[in-house]
């Protein structure tokens, strides 16, 4: 980048401004939703590793999130595979409960599936992620220090926190409860 200061021409290797998509507020969300349609680009092995470790060693997942922040400069997952797998798990478990309770009619089964996915997971998740994101950015941020940059909490990271927190109750309320029905 070339600049002039006091009649002298200065050359800097540091960009003074960036016009890339990373500064647009919804650029990450658009990429995230676009990636949901490309199954081959999702890392399902890493997703199942995260799900397993969320139950047994959550500190390992947190450590990996910190490494992700250091390498990609964002806290949120850039791979939607975790959400896609969790949505599929929700659909299968809702279908299993519908079959176990002998819900009559395909319309009722689809209504139960849509309710568990759209209301229980996505609806409350969007509300909780938005509330957590707003509270964190409004009240929990520290001002920038002498050697740091002011950073906002990413909304997508707040939604990732919801997804991570949803995993244990999902296993208890959907999977273990269903398995207990078999013994009744």
CSV table of C-alpha atoms in Angstrom, one decimal:
chain,number,residue,atom,x,y,z
A,1,UNK,CA,0.0,0.0,0.0
A,2,UNK,CA,1.4,3.3,-1.0
A,3,UNK,CA,0.8,6.5,1.0
A,4,UNK,CA,2.2,10.0,1.3
A,5,UNK,CA,3.2,11.7,4.5
A,6,UNK,CA,4.8,15.2,4.5
A,7,UNK,CA,5.7,15.0,0.8
A,8,UNK,CA,7.5,11.6,1.3
A,9,UNK,CA,6.2,8.5,-0.3
A,10,UNK,CA,5.7,5.6,2.2
A,11,UNK,CA,5.2,2.0,1.3
A,12,UNK,CA,3.5,-0.2,3.9
A,13,UNK,CA,3.0,-4.0,3.8
A,14,UNK,CA,0.1,-3.6,6.2
A,15,UNK,CA,-3.3,-3.0,4.5
A,16,UNK,CA,-4.9,0.2,5.7
A,17,UNK,CA,-8.4,-1.0,4.9
A,18,UNK,CA,-10.0,-4.2,3.8
A,19,UNK,CA,-13.0,-4.4,1.5
A,20,UNK,CA,-13.5,-8.2,1.8
A,21,UNK,CA,-16.7,-10.0,2.8
A,22,UNK,CA,-15.5,-10.5,6.4
A,23,UNK,CA,-16.5,-7.0,7.4
A,24,UNK,CA,-20.1,-7.4,6.1
A,25,UNK,CA,-22.4,-8.2,9.0
A,26,UNK,CA,-24.1,-11.2,7.5
A,27,UNK,CA,-21.3,-12.6,5.3
A,28,UNK,CA,-20.5,-15.5,7.6
A,29,UNK,CA,-24.2,-16.4,8.0
A,30,UNK,CA,-24.7,-16.5,4.2
A,31,UNK,CA,-21.6,-18.8,3.8
A,32,UNK,CA,-22.8,-20.9,6.7
A,33,UNK,CA,-26.2,-21.5,5.2
A,34,UNK,CA,-24.8,-22.1,1.8
A,35,UNK,CA,-22.5,-24.8,3.1
A,36,UNK,CA,-25.5,-26.7,4.5
A,37,UNK,CA,-26.4,-27.7,1.0
A,38,UNK,CA,-23.0,-29.1,0.2
A,39,UNK,CA,-22.7,-32.4,2.0
A,40,UNK,CA,-19.3,-33.3,0.7
A,41,UNK,CA,-17.8,-30.2,2.2
A,42,UNK,CA,-18.9,-30.9,5.7
A,43,UNK,CA,-16.6,-32.5,8.2
A,44,UNK,CA,-18.8,-35.2,9.8
A,45,UNK,CA,-15.9,-37.0,11.5
A,46,UNK,CA,-15.0,-33.8,13.4
A,47,UNK,CA,-18.7,-33.3,14.2
A,48,UNK,CA,-19.1,-36.7,15.8
A,49,UNK,CA,-15.8,-36.2,17.6
A,50,UNK,CA,-17.2,-32.9,19.1
A,51,UNK,CA,-20.5,-34.5,20.1
A,52,UNK,CA,-18.7,-37.4,21.8
A,53,UNK,CA,-16.3,-35.1,23.7
A,54,UNK,CA,-19.1,-32.7,24.7
A,55,UNK,CA,-20.4,-35.6,26.8
A,56,UNK,CA,-17.1,-36.9,28.2
A,57,UNK,CA,-14.5,-34.1,28.0
A,58,UNK,CA,-16.0,-30.7,27.2
A,59,UNK,CA,-12.7,-29.0,28.0
A,60,UNK,CA,-11.2,-30.6,24.9
A,61,UNK,CA,-13.9,-29.1,22.8
A,62,UNK,CA,-13.3,-25.7,24.4
A,63,UNK,CA,-9.6,-26.0,23.7
A,64,UNK,CA,-10.3,-26.8,20.0
A,65,UNK,CA,-12.6,-23.7,19.9
A,66,UNK,CA,-9.7,-21.6,21.2
A,67,UNK,CA,-7.4,-23.0,18.6
A,68,UNK,CA,-10.0,-22.2,15.9
A,69,UNK,CA,-10.1,-18.6,17.2
A,70,UNK,CA,-6.4,-18.4,17.0
A,71,UNK,CA,-6.1,-19.8,13.4
A,72,UNK,CA,-9.2,-18.4,11.8
A,73,UNK,CA,-9.9,-15.4,14.0
A,74,UNK,CA,-13.5,-16.3,14.7
A,75,UNK,CA,-15.1,-18.2,17.5
A,76,UNK,CA,-18.0,-19.7,15.6
A,77,UNK,CA,-17.9,-23.0,13.7
A,78,UNK,CA,-17.6,-22.4,10.0
A,79,UNK,CA,-18.9,-25.9,9.3
A,80,UNK,CA,-22.6,-26.4,9.6
A,81,UNK,CA,-22.3,-30.2,10.0
A,82,UNK,CA,-22.9,-30.1,13.8
A,83,UNK,CA,-26.3,-28.4,13.2
A,84,UNK,CA,-27.2,-30.6,10.3
A,85,UNK,CA,-26.4,-33.8,12.3
A,86,UNK,CA,-28.3,-32.5,15.3
A,87,UNK,CA,-31.3,-31.7,13.1
A,88,UNK,CA,-31.2,-35.2,11.7
A,89,UNK,CA,-31.0,-36.7,15.2
A,90,UNK,CA,-34.0,-34.6,16.2
A,91,UNK,CA,-36.0,-35.8,13.2
A,92,UNK,CA,-35.2,-39.5,13.8
A,93,UNK,CA,-36.0,-39.3,17.5
A,94,UNK,CA,-39.3,-37.5,16.9
A,95,UNK,CA,-40.2,-40.2,14.4
A,96,UNK,CA,-39.2,-42.9,16.8
A,97,UNK,CA,-41.4,-41.4,19.6
A,98,UNK,CA,-44.3,-41.1,17.1
A,99,UNK,CA,-44.0,-44.7,16.2
A,100,UNK,CA,-43.6,-45.8,19.9
A,101,UNK,CA,-46.7,-43.8,20.9
A,102,UNK,CA,-48.6,-45.0,17.8
A,103,UNK,CA,-49.4,-41.5,16.6
A,104,UNK,CA,-52.1,-41.8,14.0
A,105,UNK,CA,-51.6,-40.2,10.6
A,106,UNK,CA,-48.6,-38.9,8.7
A,107,UNK,CA,-49.7,-35.3,9.2
A,108,UNK,CA,-49.5,-35.7,13.0
A,109,UNK,CA,-46.1,-37.4,12.8
A,110,UNK,CA,-44.8,-34.5,10.6
A,111,UNK,CA,-46.3,-32.0,13.0
A,112,UNK,CA,-44.5,-33.6,15.9
A,113,UNK,CA,-41.2,-33.6,14.0
A,114,UNK,CA,-41.6,-30.0,12.9
A,115,UNK,CA,-42.5,-29.0,16.4
A,116,UNK,CA,-39.4,-30.6,18.0
A,117,UNK,CA,-37.1,-29.2,15.3
A,118,UNK,CA,-38.6,-25.8,14.6
A,119,UNK,CA,-39.8,-24.9,18.1
A,120,UNK,CA,-37.7,-26.8,20.6
A,121,UNK,CA,-34.4,-26.6,18.8
A,122,UNK,CA,-34.4,-23.8,16.3
A,123,UNK,CA,-37.0,-21.5,17.8
A,124,UNK,CA,-35.8,-21.4,21.4
A,125,UNK,CA,-32.2,-21.6,20.1
A,126,UNK,CA,-32.6,-18.5,18.0
A,127,UNK,CA,-34.2,-16.7,20.9
A,128,UNK,CA,-31.6,-17.8,23.4
A,129,UNK,CA,-28.6,-17.2,21.1
A,130,UNK,CA,-29.9,-13.7,20.2
A,131,UNK,CA,-30.5,-12.9,23.9
A,132,UNK,CA,-27.1,-14.2,24.9
A,133,UNK,CA,-25.4,-12.4,22.0
A,134,UNK,CA,-27.0,-9.1,22.9
A,135,UNK,CA,-26.3,-9.4,26.6
A,136,UNK,CA,-22.7,-10.4,26.0
A,137,UNK,CA,-22.1,-7.5,23.6
A,138,UNK,CA,-24.0,-4.9,25.7
A,139,UNK,CA,-23.0,-5.7,29.2
A,140,UNK,CA,-20.2,-8.3,29.4
A,141,UNK,CA,-17.6,-6.8,27.1
A,142,UNK,CA,-14.5,-5.2,28.5
A,143,UNK,CA,-13.2,-2.1,26.7
A,144,UNK,CA,-10.2,-2.5,24.4
A,145,UNK,CA,-6.9,-2.5,26.2
A,146,UNK,CA,-3.7,-0.8,25.1
A,147,UNK,CA,-2.7,-3.9,23.1
A,148,UNK,CA,-6.0,-5.4,22.1
A,149,UNK,CA,-8.7,-4.8,19.6
A,150,UNK,CA,-12.4,-4.3,20.6
A,151,UNK,CA,-14.2,-7.5,19.7
A,152,UNK,CA,-17.8,-8.3,19.6
A,153,UNK,CA,-19.3,-11.7,20.4
A,154,UNK,CA,-20.4,-13.3,17.1
A,155,UNK,CA,-24.1,-14.3,16.8
A,156,UNK,CA,-23.1,-17.5,15.2
A,157,UNK,CA,-20.9,-18.3,18.2
A,158,UNK,CA,-23.8,-17.7,20.5
A,159,UNK,CA,-25.8,-20.2,18.4
A,160,UNK,CA,-22.9,-22.7,18.6
A,161,UNK,CA,-23.0,-22.4,22.4
A,162,UNK,CA,-26.8,-23.2,22.2
A,163,UNK,CA,-26.0,-26.2,20.0
A,164,UNK,CA,-23.3,-27.4,22.4
A,165,UNK,CA,-25.5,-26.9,25.4
A,166,UNK,CA,-28.4,-28.7,23.6
A,167,UNK,CA,-26.5,-31.9,23.1
A,168,UNK,CA,-26.6,-33.3,26.7
A,169,UNK,CA,-30.4,-32.6,27.3
A,170,UNK,CA,-31.1,-34.1,23.9
A,171,UNK,CA,-29.4,-37.3,24.8
A,172,UNK,CA,-31.2,-37.4,28.2
A,173,UNK,CA,-34.7,-36.3,27.0
A,174,UNK,CA,-34.8,-37.9,23.6
A,175,UNK,CA,-32.4,-40.9,23.6
A,176,UNK,CA,-32.3,-42.2,27.2
A,177,UNK,CA,-36.0,-41.5,27.7
A,178,UNK,CA,-36.8,-43.4,24.5
A,179,UNK,CA,-34.6,-46.3,25.5
A,180,UNK,CA,-36.4,-46.4,28.9
A,181,UNK,CA,-39.7,-46.9,26.9
A,182,UNK,CA,-38.5,-50.2,25.6
A,183,UNK,CA,-38.4,-51.7,29.1
A,184,UNK,CA,-41.9,-50.6,29.9
